[in-house]
Tab-separated table of C-alpha atoms in Angstrom:
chain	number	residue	atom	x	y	z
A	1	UNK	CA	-1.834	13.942	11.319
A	2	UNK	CA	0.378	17.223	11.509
A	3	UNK	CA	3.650	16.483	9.917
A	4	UNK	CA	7.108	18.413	10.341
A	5	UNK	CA	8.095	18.063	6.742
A	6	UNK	CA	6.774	19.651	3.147
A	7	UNK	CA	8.659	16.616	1.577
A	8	UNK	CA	7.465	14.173	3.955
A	9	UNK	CA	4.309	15.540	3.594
A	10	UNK	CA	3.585	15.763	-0.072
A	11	UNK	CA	5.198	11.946	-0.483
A	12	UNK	CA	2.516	10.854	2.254
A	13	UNK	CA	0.084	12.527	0.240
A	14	UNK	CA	1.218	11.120	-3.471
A	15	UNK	CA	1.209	7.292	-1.582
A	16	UNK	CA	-2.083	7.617	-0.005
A	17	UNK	CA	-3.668	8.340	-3.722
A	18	UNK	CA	-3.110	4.639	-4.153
A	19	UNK	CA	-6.123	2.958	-4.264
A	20	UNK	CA	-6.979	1.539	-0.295
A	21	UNK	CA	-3.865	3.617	1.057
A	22	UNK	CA	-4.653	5.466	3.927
A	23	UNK	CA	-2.499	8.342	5.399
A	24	UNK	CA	-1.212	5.968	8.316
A	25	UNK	CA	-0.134	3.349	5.864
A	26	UNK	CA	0.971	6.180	3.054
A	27	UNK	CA	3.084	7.375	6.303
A	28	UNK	CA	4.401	3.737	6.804
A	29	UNK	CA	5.745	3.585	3.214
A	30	UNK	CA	7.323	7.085	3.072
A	31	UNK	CA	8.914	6.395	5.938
A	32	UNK	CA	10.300	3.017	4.520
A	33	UNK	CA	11.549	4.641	1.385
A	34	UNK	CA	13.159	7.299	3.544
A	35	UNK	CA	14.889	4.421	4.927
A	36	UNK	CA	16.378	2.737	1.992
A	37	UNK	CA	19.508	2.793	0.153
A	38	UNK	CA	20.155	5.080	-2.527
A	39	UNK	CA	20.249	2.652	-5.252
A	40	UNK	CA	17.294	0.772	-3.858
A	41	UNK	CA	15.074	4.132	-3.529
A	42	UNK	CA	16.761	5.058	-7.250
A	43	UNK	CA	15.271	1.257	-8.560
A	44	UNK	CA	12.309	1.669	-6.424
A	45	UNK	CA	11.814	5.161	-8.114
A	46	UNK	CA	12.755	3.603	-11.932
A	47	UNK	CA	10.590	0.442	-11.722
A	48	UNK	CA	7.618	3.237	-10.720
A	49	UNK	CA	7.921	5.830	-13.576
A	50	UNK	CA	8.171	3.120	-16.114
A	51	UNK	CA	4.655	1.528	-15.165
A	52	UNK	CA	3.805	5.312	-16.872
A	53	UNK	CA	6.418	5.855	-19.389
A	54	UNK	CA	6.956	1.824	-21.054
A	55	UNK	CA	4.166	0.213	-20.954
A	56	UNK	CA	2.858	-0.694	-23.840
A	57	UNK	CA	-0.535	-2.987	-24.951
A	58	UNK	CA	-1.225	-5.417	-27.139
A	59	UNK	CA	-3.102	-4.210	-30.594
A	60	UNK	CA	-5.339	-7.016	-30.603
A	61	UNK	CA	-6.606	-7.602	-27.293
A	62	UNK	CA	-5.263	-4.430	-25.404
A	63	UNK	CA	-3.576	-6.518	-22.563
A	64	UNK	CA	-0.512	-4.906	-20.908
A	65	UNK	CA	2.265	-6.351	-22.916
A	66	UNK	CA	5.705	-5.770	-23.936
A	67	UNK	CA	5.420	-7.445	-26.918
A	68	UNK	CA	2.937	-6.098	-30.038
A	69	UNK	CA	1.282	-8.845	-29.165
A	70	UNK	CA	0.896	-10.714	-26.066
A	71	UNK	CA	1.829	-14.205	-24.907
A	72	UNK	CA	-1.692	-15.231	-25.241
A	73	UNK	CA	-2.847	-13.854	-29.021
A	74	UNK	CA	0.551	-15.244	-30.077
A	75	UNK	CA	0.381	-18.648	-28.554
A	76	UNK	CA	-0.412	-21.240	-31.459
A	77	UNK	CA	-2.082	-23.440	-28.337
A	78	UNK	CA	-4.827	-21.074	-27.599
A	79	UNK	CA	-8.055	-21.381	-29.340
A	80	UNK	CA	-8.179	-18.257	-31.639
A	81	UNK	CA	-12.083	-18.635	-32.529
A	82	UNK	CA	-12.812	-18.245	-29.011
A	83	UNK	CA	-12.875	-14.684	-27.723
A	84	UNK	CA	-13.533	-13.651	-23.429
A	85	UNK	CA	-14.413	-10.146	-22.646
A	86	UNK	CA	-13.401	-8.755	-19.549
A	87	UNK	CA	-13.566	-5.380	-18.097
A	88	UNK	CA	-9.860	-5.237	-17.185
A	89	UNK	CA	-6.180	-6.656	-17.468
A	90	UNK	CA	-7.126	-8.631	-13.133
A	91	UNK	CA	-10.149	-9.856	-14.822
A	92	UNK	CA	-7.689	-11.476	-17.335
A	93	UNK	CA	-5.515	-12.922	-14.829
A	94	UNK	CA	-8.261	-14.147	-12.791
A	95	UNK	CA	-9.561	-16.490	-15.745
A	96	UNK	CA	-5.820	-17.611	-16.585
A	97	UNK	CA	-5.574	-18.599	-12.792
A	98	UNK	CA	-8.366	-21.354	-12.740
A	99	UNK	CA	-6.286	-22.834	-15.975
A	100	UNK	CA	-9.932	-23.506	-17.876
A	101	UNK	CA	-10.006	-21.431	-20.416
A	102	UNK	CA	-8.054	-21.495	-23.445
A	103	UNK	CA	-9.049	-18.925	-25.914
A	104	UNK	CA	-8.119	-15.358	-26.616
A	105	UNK	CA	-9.264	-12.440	-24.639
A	106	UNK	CA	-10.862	-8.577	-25.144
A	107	UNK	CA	-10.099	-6.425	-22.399
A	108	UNK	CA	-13.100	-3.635	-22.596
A	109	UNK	CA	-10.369	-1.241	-20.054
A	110	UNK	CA	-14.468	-0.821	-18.317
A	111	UNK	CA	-17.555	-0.935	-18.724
A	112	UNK	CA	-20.586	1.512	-19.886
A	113	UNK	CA	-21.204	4.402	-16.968
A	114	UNK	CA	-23.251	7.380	-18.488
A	115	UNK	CA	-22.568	8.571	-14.330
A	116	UNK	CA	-18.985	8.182	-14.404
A	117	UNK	CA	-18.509	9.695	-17.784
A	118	UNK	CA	-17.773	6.209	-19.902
A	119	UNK	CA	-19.697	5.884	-23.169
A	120	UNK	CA	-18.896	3.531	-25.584
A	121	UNK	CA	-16.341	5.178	-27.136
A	122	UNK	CA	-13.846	5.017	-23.891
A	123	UNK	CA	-14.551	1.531	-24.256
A	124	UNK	CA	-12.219	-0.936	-26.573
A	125	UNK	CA	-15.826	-2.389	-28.260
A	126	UNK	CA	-15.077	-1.276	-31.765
A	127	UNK	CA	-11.699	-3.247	-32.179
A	128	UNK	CA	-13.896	-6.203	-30.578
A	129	UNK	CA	-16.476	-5.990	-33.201
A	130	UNK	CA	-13.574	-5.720	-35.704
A	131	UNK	CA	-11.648	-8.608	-34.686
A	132	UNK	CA	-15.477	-10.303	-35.157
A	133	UNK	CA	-16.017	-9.117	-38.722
A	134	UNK	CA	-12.638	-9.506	-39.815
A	135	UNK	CA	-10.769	-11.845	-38.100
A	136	UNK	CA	-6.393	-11.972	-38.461
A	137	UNK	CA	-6.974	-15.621	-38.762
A	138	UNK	CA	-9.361	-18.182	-38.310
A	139	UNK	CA	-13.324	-16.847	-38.118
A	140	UNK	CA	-14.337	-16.290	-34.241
A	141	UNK	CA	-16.932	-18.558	-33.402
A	142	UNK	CA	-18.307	-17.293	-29.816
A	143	UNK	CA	-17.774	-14.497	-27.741
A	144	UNK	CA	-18.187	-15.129	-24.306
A	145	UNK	CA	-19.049	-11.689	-21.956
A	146	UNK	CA	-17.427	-11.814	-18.629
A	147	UNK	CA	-18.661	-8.854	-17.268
A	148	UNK	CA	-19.506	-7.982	-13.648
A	149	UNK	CA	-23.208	-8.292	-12.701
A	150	UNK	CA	-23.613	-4.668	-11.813
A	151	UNK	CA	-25.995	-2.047	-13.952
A	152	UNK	CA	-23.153	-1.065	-15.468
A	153	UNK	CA	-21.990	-4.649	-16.434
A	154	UNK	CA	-25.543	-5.396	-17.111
A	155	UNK	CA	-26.097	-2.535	-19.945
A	156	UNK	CA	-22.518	-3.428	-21.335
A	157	UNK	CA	-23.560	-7.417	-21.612
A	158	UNK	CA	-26.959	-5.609	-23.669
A	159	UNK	CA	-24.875	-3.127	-25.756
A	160	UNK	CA	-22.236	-5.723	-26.608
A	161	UNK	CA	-24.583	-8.701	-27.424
A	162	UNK	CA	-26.784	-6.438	-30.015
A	163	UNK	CA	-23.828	-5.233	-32.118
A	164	UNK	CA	-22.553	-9.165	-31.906
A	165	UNK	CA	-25.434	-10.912	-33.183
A	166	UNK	CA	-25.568	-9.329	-36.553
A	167	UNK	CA	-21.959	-10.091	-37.085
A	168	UNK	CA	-23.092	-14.020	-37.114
A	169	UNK	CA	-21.427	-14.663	-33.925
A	170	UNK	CA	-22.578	-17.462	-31.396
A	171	UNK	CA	-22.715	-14.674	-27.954
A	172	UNK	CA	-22.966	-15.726	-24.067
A	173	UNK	CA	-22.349	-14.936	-20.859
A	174	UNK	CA	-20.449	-16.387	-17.995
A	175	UNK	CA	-22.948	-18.690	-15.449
A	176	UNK	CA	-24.107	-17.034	-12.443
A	177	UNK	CA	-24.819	-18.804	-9.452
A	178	UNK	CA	-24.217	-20.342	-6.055
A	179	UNK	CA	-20.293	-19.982	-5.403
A	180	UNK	CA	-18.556	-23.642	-4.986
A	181	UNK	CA	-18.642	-24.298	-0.763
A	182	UNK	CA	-21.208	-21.586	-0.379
A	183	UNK	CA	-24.461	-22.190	1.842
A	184	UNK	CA	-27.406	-21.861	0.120
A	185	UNK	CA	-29.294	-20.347	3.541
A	186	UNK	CA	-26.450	-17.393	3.091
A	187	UNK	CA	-26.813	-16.960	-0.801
A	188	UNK	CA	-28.583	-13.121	-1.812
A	189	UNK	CA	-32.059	-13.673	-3.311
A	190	UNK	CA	-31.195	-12.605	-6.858
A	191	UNK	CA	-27.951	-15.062	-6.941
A	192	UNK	CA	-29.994	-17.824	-5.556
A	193	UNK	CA	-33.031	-17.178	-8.182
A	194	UNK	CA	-30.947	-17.012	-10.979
A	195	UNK	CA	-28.925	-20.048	-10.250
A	196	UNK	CA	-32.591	-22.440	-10.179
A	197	UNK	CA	-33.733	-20.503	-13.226
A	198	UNK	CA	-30.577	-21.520	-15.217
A	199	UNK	CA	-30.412	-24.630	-13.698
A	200	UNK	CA	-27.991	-27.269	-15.806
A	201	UNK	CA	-28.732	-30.539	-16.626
A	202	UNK	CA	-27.292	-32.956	-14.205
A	203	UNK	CA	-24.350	-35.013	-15.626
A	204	UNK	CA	-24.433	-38.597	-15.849
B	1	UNK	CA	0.542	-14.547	-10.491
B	2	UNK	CA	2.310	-14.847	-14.018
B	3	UNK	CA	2.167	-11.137	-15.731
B	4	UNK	CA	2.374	-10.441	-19.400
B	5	UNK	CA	4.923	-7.740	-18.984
B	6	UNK	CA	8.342	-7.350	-17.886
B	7	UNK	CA	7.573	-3.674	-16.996
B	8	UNK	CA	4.507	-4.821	-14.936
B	9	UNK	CA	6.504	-6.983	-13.122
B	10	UNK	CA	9.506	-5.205	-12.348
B	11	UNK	CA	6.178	-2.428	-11.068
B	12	UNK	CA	4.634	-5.071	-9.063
B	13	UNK	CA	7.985	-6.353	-7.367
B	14	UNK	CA	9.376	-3.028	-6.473
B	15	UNK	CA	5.751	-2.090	-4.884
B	16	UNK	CA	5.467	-5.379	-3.009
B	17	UNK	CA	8.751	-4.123	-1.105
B	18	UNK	CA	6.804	-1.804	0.276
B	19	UNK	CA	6.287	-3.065	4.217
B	20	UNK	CA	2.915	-5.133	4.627
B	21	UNK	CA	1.964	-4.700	1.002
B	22	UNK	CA	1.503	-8.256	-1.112
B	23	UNK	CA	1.360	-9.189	-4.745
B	24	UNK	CA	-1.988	-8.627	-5.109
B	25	UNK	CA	-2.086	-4.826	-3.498
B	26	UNK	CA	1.107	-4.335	-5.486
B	27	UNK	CA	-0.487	-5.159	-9.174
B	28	UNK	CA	-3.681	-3.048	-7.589
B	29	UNK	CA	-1.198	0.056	-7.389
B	30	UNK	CA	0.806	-0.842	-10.485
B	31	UNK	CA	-2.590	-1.046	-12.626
B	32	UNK	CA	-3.512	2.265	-10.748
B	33	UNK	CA	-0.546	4.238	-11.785
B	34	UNK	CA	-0.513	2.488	-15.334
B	35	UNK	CA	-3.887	4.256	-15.504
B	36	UNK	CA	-2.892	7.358	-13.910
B	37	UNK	CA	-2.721	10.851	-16.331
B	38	UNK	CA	0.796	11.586	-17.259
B	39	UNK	CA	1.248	14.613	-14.799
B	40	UNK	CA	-0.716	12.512	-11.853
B	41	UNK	CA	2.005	9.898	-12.591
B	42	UNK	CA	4.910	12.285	-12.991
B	43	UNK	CA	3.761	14.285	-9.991
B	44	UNK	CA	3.619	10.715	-8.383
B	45	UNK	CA	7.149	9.452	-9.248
B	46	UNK	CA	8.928	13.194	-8.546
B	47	UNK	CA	7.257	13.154	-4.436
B	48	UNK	CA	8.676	9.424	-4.069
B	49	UNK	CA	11.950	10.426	-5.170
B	50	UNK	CA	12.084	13.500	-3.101
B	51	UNK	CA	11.886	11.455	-0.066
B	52	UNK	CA	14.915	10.087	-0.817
B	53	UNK	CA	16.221	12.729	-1.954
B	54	UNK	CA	15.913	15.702	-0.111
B	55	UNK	CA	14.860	14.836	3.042
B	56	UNK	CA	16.620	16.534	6.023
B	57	UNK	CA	16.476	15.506	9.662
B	58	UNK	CA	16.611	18.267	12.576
B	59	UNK	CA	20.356	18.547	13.491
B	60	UNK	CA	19.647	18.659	17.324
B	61	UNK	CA	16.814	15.555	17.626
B	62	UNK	CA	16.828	13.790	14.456
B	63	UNK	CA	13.293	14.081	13.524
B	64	UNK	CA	12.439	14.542	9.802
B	65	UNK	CA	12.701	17.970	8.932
B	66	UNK	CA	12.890	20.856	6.212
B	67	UNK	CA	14.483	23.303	8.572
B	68	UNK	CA	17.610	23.119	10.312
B	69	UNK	CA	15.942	22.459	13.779
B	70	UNK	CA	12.403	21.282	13.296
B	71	UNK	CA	9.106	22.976	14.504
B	72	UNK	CA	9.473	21.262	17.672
B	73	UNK	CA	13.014	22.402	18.782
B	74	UNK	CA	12.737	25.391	17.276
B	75	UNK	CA	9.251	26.320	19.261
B	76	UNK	CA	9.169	28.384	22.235
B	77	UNK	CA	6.357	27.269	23.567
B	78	UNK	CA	8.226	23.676	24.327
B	79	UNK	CA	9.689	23.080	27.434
B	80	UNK	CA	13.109	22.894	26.879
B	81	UNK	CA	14.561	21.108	30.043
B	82	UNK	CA	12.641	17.840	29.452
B	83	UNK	CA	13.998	15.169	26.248
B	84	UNK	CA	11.226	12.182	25.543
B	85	UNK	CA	13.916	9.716	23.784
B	86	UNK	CA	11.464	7.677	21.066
B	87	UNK	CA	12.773	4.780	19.019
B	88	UNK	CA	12.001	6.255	15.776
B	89	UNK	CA	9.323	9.083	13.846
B	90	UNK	CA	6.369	7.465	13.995
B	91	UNK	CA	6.568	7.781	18.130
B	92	UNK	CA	7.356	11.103	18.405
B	93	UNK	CA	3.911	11.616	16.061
B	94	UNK	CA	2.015	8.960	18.427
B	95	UNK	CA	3.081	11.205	21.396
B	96	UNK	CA	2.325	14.476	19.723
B	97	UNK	CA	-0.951	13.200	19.238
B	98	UNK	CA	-2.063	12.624	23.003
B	99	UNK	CA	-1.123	17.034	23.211
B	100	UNK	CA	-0.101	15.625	26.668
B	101	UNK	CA	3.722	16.117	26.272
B	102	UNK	CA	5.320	19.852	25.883
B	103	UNK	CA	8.767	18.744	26.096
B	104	UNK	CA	11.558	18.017	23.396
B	105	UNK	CA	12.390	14.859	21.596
B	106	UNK	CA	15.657	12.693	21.229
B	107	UNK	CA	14.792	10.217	17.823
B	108	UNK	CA	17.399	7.188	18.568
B	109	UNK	CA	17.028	5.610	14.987
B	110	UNK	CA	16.128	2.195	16.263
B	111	UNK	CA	17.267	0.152	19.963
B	112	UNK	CA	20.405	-1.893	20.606
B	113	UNK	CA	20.151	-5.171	19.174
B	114	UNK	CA	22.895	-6.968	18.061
B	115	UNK	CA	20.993	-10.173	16.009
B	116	UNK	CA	19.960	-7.535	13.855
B	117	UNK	CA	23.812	-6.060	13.613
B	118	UNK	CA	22.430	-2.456	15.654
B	119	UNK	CA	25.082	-1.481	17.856
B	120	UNK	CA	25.468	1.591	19.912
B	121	UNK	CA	27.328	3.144	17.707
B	122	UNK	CA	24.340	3.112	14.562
B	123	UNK	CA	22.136	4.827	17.294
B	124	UNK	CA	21.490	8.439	17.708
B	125	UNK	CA	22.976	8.031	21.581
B	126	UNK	CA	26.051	10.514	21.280
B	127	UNK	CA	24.105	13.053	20.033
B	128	UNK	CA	21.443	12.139	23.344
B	129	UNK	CA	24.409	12.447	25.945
B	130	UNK	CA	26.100	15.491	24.452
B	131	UNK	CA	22.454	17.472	24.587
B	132	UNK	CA	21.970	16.630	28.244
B	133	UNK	CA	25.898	17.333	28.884
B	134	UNK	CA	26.144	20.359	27.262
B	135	UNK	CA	22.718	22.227	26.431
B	136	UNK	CA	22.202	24.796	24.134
B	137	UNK	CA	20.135	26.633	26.409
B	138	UNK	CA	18.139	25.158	29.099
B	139	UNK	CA	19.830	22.539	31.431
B	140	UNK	CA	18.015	19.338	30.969
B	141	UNK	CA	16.260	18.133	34.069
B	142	UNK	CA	14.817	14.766	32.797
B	143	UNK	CA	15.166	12.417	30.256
B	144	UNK	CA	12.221	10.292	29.861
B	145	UNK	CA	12.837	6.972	27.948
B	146	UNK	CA	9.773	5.692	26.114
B	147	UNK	CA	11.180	2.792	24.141
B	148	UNK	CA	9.216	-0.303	23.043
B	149	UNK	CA	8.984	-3.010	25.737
B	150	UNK	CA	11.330	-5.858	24.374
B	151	UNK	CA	13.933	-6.996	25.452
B	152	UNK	CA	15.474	-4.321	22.670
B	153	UNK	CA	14.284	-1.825	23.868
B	154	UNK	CA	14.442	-2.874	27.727
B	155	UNK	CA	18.506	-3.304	26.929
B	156	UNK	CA	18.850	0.194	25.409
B	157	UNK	CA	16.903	1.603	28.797
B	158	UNK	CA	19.045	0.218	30.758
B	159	UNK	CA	21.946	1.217	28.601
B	160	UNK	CA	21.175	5.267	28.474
B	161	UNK	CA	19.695	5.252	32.082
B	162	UNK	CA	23.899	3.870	32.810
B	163	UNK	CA	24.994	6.568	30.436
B	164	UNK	CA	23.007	9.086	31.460
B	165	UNK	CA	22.775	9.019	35.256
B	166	UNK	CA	26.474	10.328	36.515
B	167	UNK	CA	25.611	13.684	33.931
B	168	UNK	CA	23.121	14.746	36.765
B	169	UNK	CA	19.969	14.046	34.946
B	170	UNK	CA	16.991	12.942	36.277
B	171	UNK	CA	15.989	9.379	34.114
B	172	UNK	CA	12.329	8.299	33.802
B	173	UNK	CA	10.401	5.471	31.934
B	174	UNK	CA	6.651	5.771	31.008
B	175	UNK	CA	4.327	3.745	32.676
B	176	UNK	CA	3.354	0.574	31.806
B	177	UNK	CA	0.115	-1.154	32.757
B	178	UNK	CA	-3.610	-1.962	31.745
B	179	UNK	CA	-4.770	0.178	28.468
B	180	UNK	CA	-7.672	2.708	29.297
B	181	UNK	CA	-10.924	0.658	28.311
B	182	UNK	CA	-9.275	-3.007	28.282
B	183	UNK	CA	-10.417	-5.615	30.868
B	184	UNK	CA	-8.364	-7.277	33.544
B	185	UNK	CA	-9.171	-10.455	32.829
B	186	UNK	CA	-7.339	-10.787	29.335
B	187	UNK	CA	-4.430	-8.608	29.841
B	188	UNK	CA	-1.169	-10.478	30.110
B	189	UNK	CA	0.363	-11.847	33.198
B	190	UNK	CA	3.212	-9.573	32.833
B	191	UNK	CA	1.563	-6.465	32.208
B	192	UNK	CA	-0.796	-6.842	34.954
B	193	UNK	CA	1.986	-7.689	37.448
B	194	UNK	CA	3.488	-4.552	36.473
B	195	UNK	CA	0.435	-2.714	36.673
B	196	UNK	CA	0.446	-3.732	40.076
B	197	UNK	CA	4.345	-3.460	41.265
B	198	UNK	CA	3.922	0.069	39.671
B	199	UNK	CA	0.597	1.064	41.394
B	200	UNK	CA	0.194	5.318	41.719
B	201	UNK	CA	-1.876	6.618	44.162
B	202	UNK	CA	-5.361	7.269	44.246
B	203	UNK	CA	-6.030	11.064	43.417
B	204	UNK	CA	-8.063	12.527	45.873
């Protein structure tokens, strides 16, 4: 796509670095900002830089957060001896969505990827181990890993679980299995093994 | 979604303005730049603002442009005696992209439609008649009108083709009918009518 302007151009360009933007929709939204008023573009343009500039995390479970600490490690009705890991801050909001979990979280901000460059010290794992050994307030009981089931997530679940134990800390993982509504004839082999090897007894 | 952040979600709303994007993409791109270095993000935030900013449009056919006239009018390769009038950018880069048009371009800036509060008068259509009355070189021979077929775009056709006729212009609309490589049976009634009222004939 040849276009007649540097500016237009090099916005395109900045737009289509966003992840699943490609140049025809990058061109779409240049185009639309083009379009808008000056104090809209000048908002648009504000509310952007500060995503870089203001955002700030909390210190105990690295969430995004305005606050020191967020909503959820200051909430007196969450369960502070309960402690989710998740890769990131979607993972986070995917749990809160399905309104079943009430403990604290640990976001990890990824997971351990000697390919991509991420060893264990890009990783938020030695504030998790410290919030284990010495807990703010009341002793953590379990840590649950919430990890995806990739290599990556795999080795992390290992790594994590290891440093855990010694720390006297009950350690698990979330269940694998059949997804609710799914057909078992469509399920992937591993899913489908897994989910008769951890089988759970049926509730009266 | 409920976000933690005030920042986030002043990110994620201004994003989601963007046209087709939805909460979801938006907190996809938010998280993206959060994560971005500070020159990627700065570099980011400076190309979106220059779009606003200091984008130009060609005096003579109101495409974007960093010059004066753009590459197009300025070109001498381009037939000057022939004006394609578009509804807005992206067509004049859809019909660049067939390379089987080597005329000039008239960009209107939308098509007359008064729910939507466009008169004639927010159009680029004084600029169109004053080209074709008095050139700046060539004498325009045709003016071909490839607007979108609504009834918007149908109503400013048959507005220009009024305005344009008693200046001694030759007026032309593309062709509509069948798509190359789509089947009779599921076109539209109206298109295929057309297709048929409009029939060329066969090249020997």
């Amino acid at each position: 796509m040849e276009l007649n302007s540097n500016i237009l151009q090099r916005g395109v360009d900045a737009l289509s670095a966003l992840p699943g933007v490609g140049k025809r929709s990058a061109l779409r939204y240049a185009l639309h900002l083009v379009k808008m008023s000056d104090a809209e573009a000048m908002d648009f343009v504000d509310a952007v830089r500060r995503l870089k500039t203001d955002i700030k995390y909390c210190r105990r479970c690295h969430c995004i957060s305005d606050e020191e600490l967020c909503p959820i490690c200051s909430s007196p009705k969450r369960q502070q001896n309960l402690i989710c890991v998740v890769e990131n801050i979607q993972d986070v909001m995917a749990i809160e969505n399905t309104q079943q979990y009430r403990g604290l979280y640990h976001v990890l901000g990824g997971v351990i990827s000697p390919i991509d460059g991420i060893g264990i010290r890009d990783l938020n794992i030695e504030s998790l181990l410290q919030r284990v050994a010495h807990p703010e307030s009341e002793k953590v009981e379990e840590v649950i890993l919430a990890l995806p089931t990739t290599m990556e997530g795999d080795t992390t679940n290992f790594y994590l679980n290891k440093q855990l134990k010694p720390l006297g800390v009950k350690v698990s993982a979330i269940a694998r299995g059949i997804a609710i509504g799914d057909n078992l004839e469509y399920a992937d082999e591993v899913t489908l093994g897994r989910s008769i090897l951890h089988r759970i007894p049926f509730e009266q």
